[in-house]
Amino acid sequence: MKFHINHSTILFFGIIFSFNLLILQAHPQTQNVEAIMKDSKQVDTALVLKAISQDYSLVDESSEVDFLICVNENREELDFYPKKKLVQEMENSGLIENRDKQGSAKRENYVYFEGNPIKKEWKEITEEGSIVYLYEITQKGLDFLSKVTKESSKTLPSLSIAKSEVNIKPKILKVVIYDQQTIQKSIDNFAETAKKQIEEAFSATKEIDPNIYSSGFLQCGANLWQKIKPKIPQSNNEVELRVESRTYTDTGEIKINDFPDQIISSGAIEQFWKAISENFTQDKPLLMQQTDTTILPKHLNRMGITDNDFPSPDLSNFVAVFIVESNNYKFVVVTKGDPQLSKKRSEPKIFWIDIIGTK
C-alpha cells in the first residue's frame, strides 16, 4: 500500500505541531507570571503591615479612587499607596483589626463657604469627607510579616516619605447658593436672639445662663470695670483676669499686648450682673437700639471683632452691636457669632460690654 501525502496534508500537520509547541512554551511562562503576581501581593501585604507597625494610619480620601494613603501623626505621607481591595482582604482574613469600626462606618463630609463680593452671594459647598482607619496588627498579621520577611527572595522595600502629597480632587456632593436677601433674614434672626440674651442678662432676676456668653466668660470694658469693681464682693479670687494677647515679632521674640479690658469668669458673672442691676439699672425698663461697629474702641479689632460688610451665611464671628439705655445710664454691648458644630448657623454670644456715659 502506498501513502500519498500532498502539500495540504503537510501544511495541516505543521500547523498542529507549531500550535502544540507554542502551548508547551507558554505554559511555564504563565506559571511564572502567576508566581510573580502572587509574590507581589505578598510584598504589598507585608508593606501595609509594616506601615501600620510604624503608627501610620490608612486614609481613604475619596470614594472615587481605589487606593488608600498612609499618613502619620506629623501628616507625613508615604510614597506607598495600597489598594482598598487588598486592605479589605487583609481585614477579612484576620491579619489586621480596625480599632474604630464605628468611626470608619461613614464619611464625615466637609462643608465650607466661597464668597463672591461682586455678586454679593455665597456658595455653601459640601465635599465628600475622608475616612481614617485605625488598624492594628493581629498576632496572625505579625506571623505573616515575619514569614514573608524571611522567605522573600529579596528584602522588602523600605518605606519612604513621599516628596509631594498625592493630589486627589475632592468629590463635590452639594452646592447651595445664598443671595444677599437670604443672608439678611439670618442676620435679622441673629439680632432678635441677641436682644433676648441682653434682656435676660440685664434682668438679673434669675440664674444667668452661661451659654449666652462667649466661651463661658464676658469681657468688660475699662470704664464699666472701674465703676463696678468696688460693687462686686471680693470673696472669689477669680473675679477678674486681665486680657492680653501674645504675638511673635520678626526676630522671634514674644510681644505681649495688654488690653484695658477685664475678663469676668463664669463663676463671677452672676455677681457682675447683679451689681449692674442693683447699682445702675435698678430694674428700670431697657431701651435697646442696634448700631454699627464704628462705636467700638480700636483694640477690639485685634480681639476678633471684624467688619460685617460681607458676612458668610453661617454668620461665624458676625458681630451685632447694641446701645442699651436704662435709668439714665448708657451701655454698649457686643454680641458675636459663635460657631456651633451641631448647628448650621452660629449662635450669638455676649462678648463685650462697657458703659459710655449718662444722659
Short mmCIF file of C-alpha atoms in Angstrom, two decimals:
data_model
loop_
_atom_site.label_atom_id
_atom_site.label_comp_id
_atom_site.label_asym_id
_atom_site.label_seq_id
_atom_site.Cartn_x
_atom_site.Cartn_y
_atom_site.Cartn_z
CA MET A 1 0.00 0.00 0.00
CA LYS A 2 1.32 3.43 -0.84
CA PHE A 3 0.58 6.65 1.06
CA HIS A 4 0.13 9.79 -0.89
CA ILE A 5 0.74 12.98 1.12
CA ASN A 6 0.04 16.15 -0.70
CA HIS A 7 1.10 19.69 0.24
CA SER A 8 -2.18 20.42 2.08
CA THR A 9 -1.65 17.48 4.42
CA ILE A 10 1.90 18.58 5.23
CA LEU A 11 0.70 22.11 5.93
CA PHE A 12 -2.04 20.85 8.29
CA PHE A 13 0.33 18.75 10.42
CA GLY A 14 2.81 21.61 10.50
CA ILE A 15 0.23 23.95 11.96
CA ILE A 16 -0.81 21.42 14.63
CA PHE A 17 2.82 20.83 15.66
CA SER A 18 3.57 24.54 15.88
CA PHE A 19 0.44 25.14 17.96
CA ASN A 20 1.32 22.38 20.44
CA LEU A 21 4.86 23.69 20.69
CA LEU A 22 3.52 27.17 21.41
CA ILE A 23 1.34 25.81 24.22
CA LEU A 24 4.27 23.96 25.75
CA GLN A 25 6.40 27.11 25.63
CA ALA A 26 3.66 29.38 27.01
CA HIS A 27 2.66 27.19 29.97
CA PRO A 28 5.79 27.73 32.09
CA GLN A 29 5.63 31.48 31.30
CA THR A 30 2.05 31.60 32.62
CA GLN A 31 3.16 29.88 35.79
CA ASN A 32 5.98 32.40 36.21
CA VAL A 33 3.56 35.34 35.80
CA GLU A 34 1.20 33.87 38.40
CA ALA A 35 4.10 33.34 40.78
CA ILE A 36 5.31 36.90 40.28
CA MET A 37 1.79 38.28 40.83
CA LYS A 38 1.39 36.20 43.99
CA ASP A 39 4.77 37.34 45.29
CA SER A 40 3.90 40.99 44.54
CA LYS A 41 0.66 40.72 46.54
CA GLN A 42 2.51 39.22 49.49
CA VAL A 43 5.05 42.04 49.39
CA ASP A 44 2.30 44.70 49.30
CA THR A 45 0.52 42.97 52.19
CA ALA A 46 3.75 42.93 54.19
CA LEU A 47 4.35 46.64 53.45
CA VAL A 48 0.87 47.52 54.73
CA LEU A 49 1.61 45.62 57.92
CA LYS A 50 4.98 47.34 58.17
CA ALA A 51 3.36 50.79 57.79
CA ILE A 52 0.76 50.04 60.48
CA SER A 53 3.50 48.80 62.82
CA GLN A 54 5.18 52.20 62.39
CA ASP A 55 1.99 54.02 63.52
CA TYR A 56 0.78 55.04 60.07
CA SER A 57 -2.97 55.40 59.65
CA LEU A 58 -4.65 54.34 56.42
CA VAL A 59 -6.77 57.15 55.00
CA ASP A 60 -9.49 56.87 52.36
CA GLU A 61 -9.56 60.34 50.80
CA SER A 62 -12.22 59.66 48.17
CA SER A 63 -14.72 57.02 47.09
CA GLU A 64 -13.60 57.66 43.50
CA VAL A 65 -10.06 56.28 43.91
CA ASP A 66 -9.13 52.65 44.57
CA PHE A 67 -6.19 53.22 46.93
CA LEU A 68 -5.50 54.40 50.48
CA ILE A 69 -2.94 56.87 51.80
CA CYS A 70 -0.56 56.10 54.67
CA VAL A 71 -0.26 59.13 56.98
CA ASN A 72 1.40 59.52 60.39
CA GLU A 73 0.70 61.96 63.25
CA ASN A 74 3.01 64.56 61.67
CA ARG A 75 0.89 64.48 58.49
CA GLU A 76 3.79 62.89 56.62
CA GLU A 77 2.66 60.73 53.71
CA LEU A 78 4.32 57.56 52.43
CA ASP A 79 5.01 57.03 48.74
CA PHE A 80 3.26 53.65 49.07
CA TYR A 81 -0.47 53.57 48.23
CA PRO A 82 -2.11 50.18 48.95
CA LYS A 83 -5.27 49.14 47.11
CA LYS A 84 -8.52 49.31 49.07
CA LYS A 85 -9.40 45.77 47.98
CA LEU A 86 -6.13 44.43 49.37
CA VAL A 87 -6.62 46.09 52.77
CA GLN A 88 -10.18 44.79 52.96
CA GLU A 89 -8.94 41.26 52.22
CA MET A 90 -6.34 41.67 54.97
CA GLU A 91 -9.03 42.64 57.48
CA ASN A 92 -11.33 39.80 56.40
CA SER A 93 -8.53 37.28 56.75
CA GLY A 94 -7.66 38.50 60.26
CA LEU A 95 -4.22 39.99 59.55
CA ILE A 96 -5.36 43.41 60.82
CA GLU A 97 -8.16 44.66 63.07
CA ASN A 98 -9.94 48.02 62.99
CA ARG A 99 -9.94 49.67 66.44
CA ASP A 100 -12.63 52.18 65.40
CA LYS A 101 -15.21 50.43 63.26
CA GLN A 102 -17.89 52.96 64.15
CA GLY A 103 -15.74 55.89 63.03
CA SER A 104 -14.99 54.09 59.77
CA ALA A 105 -18.64 53.36 59.02
CA LYS A 106 -19.29 56.64 57.22
CA ARG A 107 -17.54 59.68 55.84
CA GLU A 108 -17.67 62.98 57.72
CA ASN A 109 -18.45 65.40 54.92
CA TYR A 110 -16.69 68.78 54.83
CA VAL A 111 -18.72 71.99 54.43
CA TYR A 112 -17.20 75.36 53.58
CA PHE A 113 -18.20 78.69 52.03
CA GLU A 114 -16.95 80.57 48.98
CA GLY A 115 -17.93 84.22 48.67
CA ASN A 116 -18.35 86.46 45.65
CA PRO A 117 -18.27 90.10 46.87
CA ILE A 118 -19.17 91.42 43.43
CA LYS A 119 -22.38 89.40 43.17
CA LYS A 120 -22.90 89.65 46.94
CA GLU A 121 -23.55 85.92 47.16
CA TRP A 122 -22.07 82.89 48.86
CA LYS A 123 -21.78 79.24 47.91
CA GLU A 124 -22.12 76.60 50.59
CA ILE A 125 -20.10 73.68 49.25
CA THR A 126 -20.34 70.18 50.69
CA GLU A 127 -17.43 67.90 49.85
CA GLU A 128 -17.14 64.21 50.45
CA GLY A 129 -15.04 63.68 53.54
CA SER A 130 -12.30 61.19 54.24
CA ILE A 131 -12.19 58.07 56.42
CA VAL A 132 -9.30 57.38 58.77
CA TYR A 133 -8.89 53.67 59.52
CA LEU A 134 -7.26 52.89 62.85
CA TYR A 135 -5.89 49.45 62.13
CA GLU A 136 -3.67 47.39 64.39
CA ILE A 137 -1.80 44.19 63.52
CA THR A 138 -3.09 40.91 64.95
CA GLN A 139 -0.84 38.03 66.00
CA LYS A 140 -1.70 36.36 62.71
CA GLY A 141 -0.51 39.51 60.91
CA LEU A 142 2.76 39.54 62.85
CA ASP A 143 3.38 35.90 61.95
CA PHE A 144 2.65 36.62 58.28
CA LEU A 145 5.03 39.60 58.23
CA SER A 146 7.80 37.55 59.83
CA LYS A 147 7.28 34.71 57.35
CA VAL A 148 7.31 36.95 54.26
CA THR A 149 10.40 38.79 55.52
CA LYS A 150 12.29 35.51 55.94
CA GLU A 151 11.12 33.79 52.76
CA SER A 152 11.24 36.74 50.36
CA SER A 153 13.82 36.27 47.64
CA LYS A 154 14.88 39.84 48.20
CA THR A 155 14.48 42.18 51.16
CA LEU A 156 11.24 44.13 51.46
CA PRO A 157 11.33 47.66 50.02
CA SER A 158 11.80 50.33 52.65
CA LEU A 159 9.00 52.75 53.48
CA SER A 160 9.88 56.30 52.49
CA ILE A 161 8.19 59.68 52.84
CA ALA A 162 6.63 61.00 49.64
CA LYS A 163 8.35 64.06 48.22
CA SER A 164 4.97 65.56 47.37
CA GLU A 165 1.49 64.66 48.56
CA VAL A 166 -0.81 62.86 46.14
CA ASN A 167 -3.37 65.27 44.71
CA ILE A 168 -6.91 63.89 44.97
CA LYS A 169 -9.65 66.18 43.74
CA PRO A 170 -12.47 66.14 46.29
CA LYS A 171 -15.90 64.96 45.22
CA ILE A 172 -18.50 67.76 45.38
CA LEU A 173 -21.74 66.44 46.87
CA LYS A 174 -23.85 69.60 47.03
CA VAL A 175 -23.72 73.34 46.29
CA VAL A 176 -26.20 75.81 47.82
CA ILE A 177 -26.20 79.47 46.77
CA TYR A 178 -27.18 82.21 49.25
CA ASP A 179 -28.08 85.66 47.94
CA GLN A 180 -27.96 88.86 49.96
CA GLN A 181 -31.68 88.77 50.79
CA THR A 182 -31.44 85.27 52.26
CA ILE A 183 -28.42 86.20 54.39
CA GLN A 184 -30.18 89.33 55.64
CA LYS A 185 -33.00 87.18 57.03
CA SER A 186 -30.42 85.19 59.02
CA ILE A 187 -28.90 88.46 60.28
CA ASP A 188 -32.31 89.71 61.43
CA ASN A 189 -32.94 86.46 63.33
CA PHE A 190 -29.45 86.72 64.84
CA ALA A 191 -30.19 90.26 66.09
CA GLU A 192 -33.52 89.24 67.64
CA THR A 193 -31.88 86.37 69.52
CA ALA A 194 -29.10 88.69 70.70
CA LYS A 195 -31.66 91.19 72.07
CA LYS A 196 -33.36 88.47 74.11
CA GLN A 197 -29.99 87.42 75.54
CA ILE A 198 -29.16 91.02 76.54
CA GLU A 199 -32.58 91.46 78.18
CA GLU A 200 -32.03 88.25 80.15
CA ALA A 201 -28.57 89.35 81.28
CA PHE A 202 -29.68 92.82 82.41
CA SER A 203 -32.71 91.49 84.28
CA ALA A 204 -30.51 89.54 86.74
CA THR A 205 -33.70 88.15 88.29
CA LYS A 206 -32.68 84.53 87.89
CA GLU A 207 -29.56 82.43 87.49
CA ILE A 208 -27.69 83.57 84.38
CA ASP A 209 -27.43 81.02 81.58
CA PRO A 210 -23.67 80.66 80.88
CA ASN A 211 -24.44 79.62 77.29
CA ILE A 212 -25.23 83.22 76.33
CA TYR A 213 -21.59 84.22 76.85
CA SER A 214 -18.63 83.64 74.57
CA SER A 215 -16.75 80.54 75.80
CA GLY A 216 -18.33 80.90 79.24
CA PHE A 217 -16.91 84.33 80.09
CA LEU A 218 -17.57 88.01 79.47
CA GLN A 219 -15.19 90.87 78.64
CA CYS A 220 -15.78 94.12 80.47
CA GLY A 221 -14.51 97.48 79.18
CA ALA A 222 -12.28 99.69 81.33
CA ASN A 223 -14.89 102.40 82.04
CA LEU A 224 -17.50 99.99 83.39
CA TRP A 225 -14.95 97.90 85.25
CA GLN A 226 -13.65 100.95 87.11
CA LYS A 227 -17.18 101.76 88.28
CA ILE A 228 -18.42 98.27 89.06
CA LYS A 229 -15.35 96.63 90.59
CA PRO A 230 -15.96 98.14 94.07
CA LYS A 231 -19.56 96.88 93.94
CA ILE A 232 -18.63 93.20 93.43
CA PRO A 233 -17.94 91.15 96.58
CA GLN A 234 -14.31 90.05 96.59
CA SER A 235 -14.99 86.64 98.11
CA ASN A 236 -13.75 84.99 94.96
CA ASN A 237 -10.17 85.35 93.74
CA GLU A 238 -11.30 84.52 90.19
CA VAL A 239 -13.42 87.66 89.76
CA GLU A 240 -11.11 89.35 87.28
CA LEU A 241 -8.43 88.44 84.78
CA ARG A 242 -6.53 90.90 82.62
CA VAL A 243 -6.91 90.47 78.85
CA GLU A 244 -3.66 90.10 76.93
CA SER A 245 -2.55 88.88 73.53
CA ARG A 246 0.81 87.27 72.72
CA THR A 247 2.32 87.55 69.25
CA TYR A 248 5.72 86.71 67.75
CA THR A 249 7.84 89.51 66.30
CA ASP A 250 10.05 89.17 63.21
CA THR A 251 13.01 88.39 65.46
CA GLY A 252 11.14 85.54 67.16
CA GLU A 253 10.53 87.43 70.40
CA ILE A 254 7.17 87.27 72.17
CA LYS A 255 5.31 90.58 72.29
CA ILE A 256 2.57 90.94 74.89
CA ASN A 257 -0.29 93.32 74.06
CA ASP A 258 -2.12 94.28 77.24
CA PHE A 259 -5.69 95.43 76.63
CA PRO A 260 -7.69 97.64 79.01
CA ASP A 261 -10.50 95.06 79.39
CA GLN A 262 -11.12 92.58 82.15
CA ILE A 263 -12.45 89.03 81.78
CA ILE A 264 -15.34 88.21 84.06
CA SER A 265 -15.03 84.50 84.71
CA SER A 266 -18.01 82.16 84.67
CA GLY A 267 -18.02 81.99 88.48
CA ALA A 268 -18.36 85.77 88.81
CA ILE A 269 -20.84 86.52 86.00
CA GLU A 270 -23.88 86.26 88.28
CA GLN A 271 -22.30 88.71 90.76
CA PHE A 272 -21.39 91.04 87.91
CA TRP A 273 -24.92 91.36 86.51
CA LYS A 274 -26.44 91.59 89.98
CA ALA A 275 -24.16 94.57 90.66
CA ILE A 276 -25.29 96.23 87.40
CA SER A 277 -28.94 95.69 88.27
CA GLU A 278 -28.62 96.97 91.84
CA ASN A 279 -26.28 99.93 91.21
CA PHE A 280 -27.10 101.12 87.68
CA THR A 281 -30.33 100.00 86.02
CA GLN A 282 -32.27 99.23 89.24
CA ASP A 283 -34.76 97.11 87.24
CA LYS A 284 -35.80 100.11 85.14
CA PRO A 285 -37.01 99.46 81.54
CA LEU A 286 -34.39 98.93 78.83
CA LEU A 287 -34.23 100.97 75.65
CA MET A 288 -32.23 98.99 73.11
CA GLN A 289 -31.02 100.15 69.71
CA GLN A 290 -28.71 98.36 67.27
CA THR A 291 -25.75 100.34 65.94
CA ASP A 292 -22.64 99.71 63.81
CA THR A 293 -19.11 98.74 64.83
CA THR A 294 -17.67 102.24 64.43
CA ILE A 295 -18.67 102.98 68.01
CA LEU A 296 -16.28 100.35 69.34
CA PRO A 297 -12.71 101.02 70.54
CA LYS A 298 -9.96 100.10 68.08
CA HIS A 299 -8.37 97.46 70.30
CA LEU A 300 -11.38 95.18 69.75
CA ASN A 301 -10.31 94.76 66.11
CA ARG A 302 -7.31 92.81 67.40
CA MET A 303 -9.56 90.64 69.56
CA GLY A 304 -11.69 89.08 66.85
CA ILE A 305 -14.18 91.86 66.10
CA THR A 306 -14.21 92.09 62.31
CA ASP A 307 -16.07 94.01 59.63
CA ASN A 308 -19.63 92.92 58.82
CA ASP A 309 -19.79 94.19 55.24
CA PHE A 310 -19.91 90.72 53.70
CA PRO A 311 -20.85 88.10 56.34
CA SER A 312 -20.89 84.42 55.45
CA PRO A 313 -24.24 82.55 55.59
CA ASP A 314 -23.32 80.74 58.83
CA LEU A 315 -22.62 84.14 60.49
CA SER A 316 -19.41 82.80 62.00
CA ASN A 317 -17.81 85.67 64.01
CA PHE A 318 -20.59 88.01 62.86
CA VAL A 319 -20.95 90.98 65.24
CA ALA A 320 -24.12 92.79 66.33
CA VAL A 321 -23.63 95.92 68.48
CA PHE A 322 -26.33 97.44 70.68
CA ILE A 323 -26.75 100.64 72.69
CA VAL A 324 -28.66 99.81 75.87
CA GLU A 325 -30.11 102.67 77.92
CA SER A 326 -31.68 102.36 81.36
CA ASN A 327 -32.05 104.67 84.39
CA ASN A 328 -30.04 107.44 82.67
CA TYR A 329 -27.10 105.08 82.02
CA LYS A 330 -25.94 104.09 78.58
CA PHE A 331 -24.11 100.83 77.80
CA VAL A 332 -22.63 99.40 74.64
CA VAL A 333 -22.97 95.63 74.26
CA VAL A 334 -21.26 93.47 71.63
CA THR A 335 -22.65 90.08 70.61
CA LYS A 336 -20.60 87.79 68.42
CA GLY A 337 -21.44 84.72 66.34
CA ASP A 338 -20.13 81.56 67.95
CA PRO A 339 -19.95 78.58 65.53
CA GLN A 340 -21.87 75.52 66.71
CA LEU A 341 -20.70 72.10 65.49
CA SER A 342 -24.19 70.64 65.74
CA LYS A 343 -25.92 73.57 64.02
CA LYS A 344 -25.80 75.10 60.57
CA ARG A 345 -25.83 78.69 61.86
CA SER A 346 -23.77 80.43 64.54
CA GLU A 347 -25.48 81.43 67.76
CA PRO A 348 -24.98 84.96 69.15
CA LYS A 349 -22.99 85.22 72.38
CA ILE A 350 -22.49 88.28 74.57
CA PHE A 351 -18.82 89.10 74.06
CA TRP A 352 -18.09 92.59 75.45
CA ILE A 353 -19.80 95.33 77.49
CA ASP A 354 -18.85 98.83 78.60
CA ILE A 355 -20.52 101.97 79.84
CA ILE A 356 -20.32 105.08 77.65
CA GLY A 357 -21.79 107.67 79.95
CA THR A 358 -25.07 109.07 81.19
CA LYS A 359 -27.74 111.18 79.51
#
